[in-house]
Amino acid sequence: MEININNLTKKFGTTTAVNDLSMTVESGKLVALLGPSGCGKTTLLNMISGIIPSTTGQILFDGKDVTNLPPDRRGVGMVFQNYALYPHMTVLENICFPLEIKKIPKKERRERAMELAKLVHIEDFVKRKPAQLSGGQQQRVAIARALAKNPDILLLDEPLSNLDAKLRIEMREEIRRIQRDTNVTTIFVTHDQEEASSIADSVALFKLGEIQQYESPNELYDNPANAFVADFLGAPPINKLYGVVKNRKFVLADESMTLDLEIPHSVEDGKQVLLAFRAETIRMNPEKVSTSATVKEIYTLGRDKLAIFNLGTKLVRGYVGEDIELAIGERVQVGFKQKGIFLFDAETGVRYF
Ligand code: ATP
């Protein structure tokens, strides 16, 4: 089912939680709503489910206006951060519950619940109570229960935030698998950029109730619309150097380093800019744009080597190949791969290249 959101706004008193937001979620896709705390992700999700009314704007499911429909008439399944399982019921009873409300005959609903238990790989635990399950198992039950009504849309609000790091990775892959198996249009709220990028077809990155960019994870990473997007995505975080444009060169704010980047003429001399580049963009002994740097620190991360360099007075991170020998304190020439180096207006975050 396709979701269209048109000029949706939600105000809580003087706070605008969602501001004139429009987006389309294509049928059968998994979309992540990503952004820092308080940027309006949950509010948008709750308006889509119908739990909270919008202030203005419109929500359409496959072209049908559902803006004023109550939650139980929207055909939406919800999974919450705390799972919200019924503690006194067994796993099977929990999964069956939405079907009981719909007055589906007992035999049929048990069959359907078992099918779902198998889908989420919880079939060996159906007689247990939620308290006798691990966090990951409880999460599976919550997903099965949300799918019981055969929803057209599945909404997940920070579903993995109560799990430990290893289980989070396992469960996010499970969510992707279940979503592909059922082909249900899914919206997933998270503040974890890696989680969003790893499983979503598209990511909508939010800031203060507005979408900054809504595209595939690769596009957000490789082609950020502005400085906020570039900064939000990537681990380690993107390197940021503030400076000024002089004679089409980038000059670090304290003038301790200059880079000849052939900055376009459209960026006027004297403009305050932010130069940002990812750790994997650094090249050792490059032929083009380069500057000297000092190796401050070297970390071995599995197969990769991450070095900290002094560029002028600033520290930046760069990945270096396994085969490159570096010593702490060594002076080296570093440069940048063109793709992955960005220049922004320091004040507005608008991207020049
Ligand atoms: P988090 O990741 O912390 O859950 P979020 O991106 O989901 O954050 P929302 O919960 O949607 O953000 O909140 C968006 C803004 O709306 C915040 O400023 C929040 O304080 C405000 N807000 C949310 N719900 C209410 C409410 N019921 N009454 C008043 N303000 C609210």
GROMACS .gro file of N, CA, C and O in nm, residues 1 25-31 154 176 179 183-187 201-202 214:
model
   76
    1MET      N    1   0.083  -0.120   0.000
    1MET     CA    2   0.000   0.000   0.000
    1MET      C    3   0.087   0.125   0.000
    1MET      O    4   0.180   0.134   0.079
   25VAL      N    5   0.565   0.710   0.056
   25VAL     CA    6   0.630   0.581   0.081
   25VAL      C    7   0.570   0.483  -0.019
   25VAL      O    8   0.450   0.457  -0.017
   26GLU      N    9   0.653   0.433  -0.107
   26GLU     CA   10   0.603   0.343  -0.211
   26GLU      C   11   0.561   0.210  -0.151
   26GLU      O   12   0.619   0.164  -0.052
   27SER      N   13   0.466   0.148  -0.218
   27SER     CA   14   0.414   0.020  -0.172
   27SER      C   15   0.525  -0.086  -0.161
   27SER      O   16   0.610  -0.097  -0.250
   28GLY      N   17   0.525  -0.160  -0.052
   28GLY     CA   18   0.619  -0.271  -0.035
   28GLY      C   19   0.759  -0.231   0.004
   28GLY      O   20   0.848  -0.316   0.011
   29LYS      N   21   0.780  -0.102   0.031
   29LYS     CA   22   0.915  -0.057   0.068
   29LYS      C   23   0.932  -0.047   0.219
   29LYS      O   24   0.835  -0.037   0.293
   30LEU      N   25   1.058  -0.048   0.259
   30LEU     CA   26   1.091  -0.024   0.400
   30LEU      C   27   1.161   0.112   0.408
   30LEU      O   28   1.268   0.130   0.349
   31VAL      N   29   1.098   0.204   0.479
   31VAL     CA   30   1.152   0.339   0.490
   31VAL      C   31   1.188   0.366   0.636
   31VAL      O   32   1.112   0.332   0.726
  154LEU      N   33   0.304  -0.156   0.823
  154LEU     CA   34   0.365  -0.190   0.952
  154LEU      C   35   0.447  -0.069   0.998
  154LEU      O   36   0.531  -0.018   0.923
  176ARG      N   37   1.419  -0.699   0.828
  176ARG     CA   38   1.429  -0.688   0.682
  176ARG      C   39   1.376  -0.815   0.615
  176ARG      O   40   1.302  -0.810   0.516
  179GLN      N   41   1.001  -0.836   0.649
  179GLN     CA   42   0.939  -0.736   0.562
  179GLN      C   43   0.941  -0.782   0.417
  179GLN      O   44   0.843  -0.768   0.345
  183ASN      N   45   0.615  -0.848   0.233
  183ASN     CA   46   0.603  -0.735   0.139
  183ASN      C   47   0.514  -0.623   0.192
  183ASN      O   48   0.451  -0.549   0.116
  184VAL      N   49   0.504  -0.613   0.323
  184VAL     CA   50   0.420  -0.509   0.382
  184VAL      C   51   0.497  -0.376   0.384
  184VAL      O   52   0.616  -0.372   0.415
  185THR      N   53   0.429  -0.269   0.344
  185THR     CA   54   0.490  -0.136   0.346
  185THR      C   55   0.525  -0.102   0.491
  185THR      O   56   0.439  -0.109   0.578
  186THR      N   57   0.653  -0.067   0.514
  186THR     CA   58   0.699  -0.056   0.653
  186THR      C   59   0.770   0.077   0.677
  186THR      O   60   0.852   0.120   0.596
  187ILE      N   61   0.737   0.139   0.789
  187ILE     CA   62   0.809   0.259   0.832
  187ILE      C   63   0.870   0.231   0.969
  187ILE      O   64   0.803   0.181   1.059
  201ASP      N   65   1.516   0.080   0.241
  201ASP     CA   66   1.526   0.112   0.097
  201ASP      C   67   1.554   0.261   0.083
  201ASP      O   68   1.633   0.302  -0.001
  202SER      N   69   1.485   0.340   0.165
  202SER     CA   70   1.508   0.485   0.166
  202SER      C   71   1.509   0.534   0.309
  202SER      O   72   1.442   0.477   0.395
  214TYR      N   73   1.554   1.277   0.161
  214TYR     CA   74   1.479   1.151   0.163
  214TYR      C   75   1.521   1.075   0.038
  214TYR      O   76   1.474   1.103  -0.072
   0.00000   0.00000   0.00000
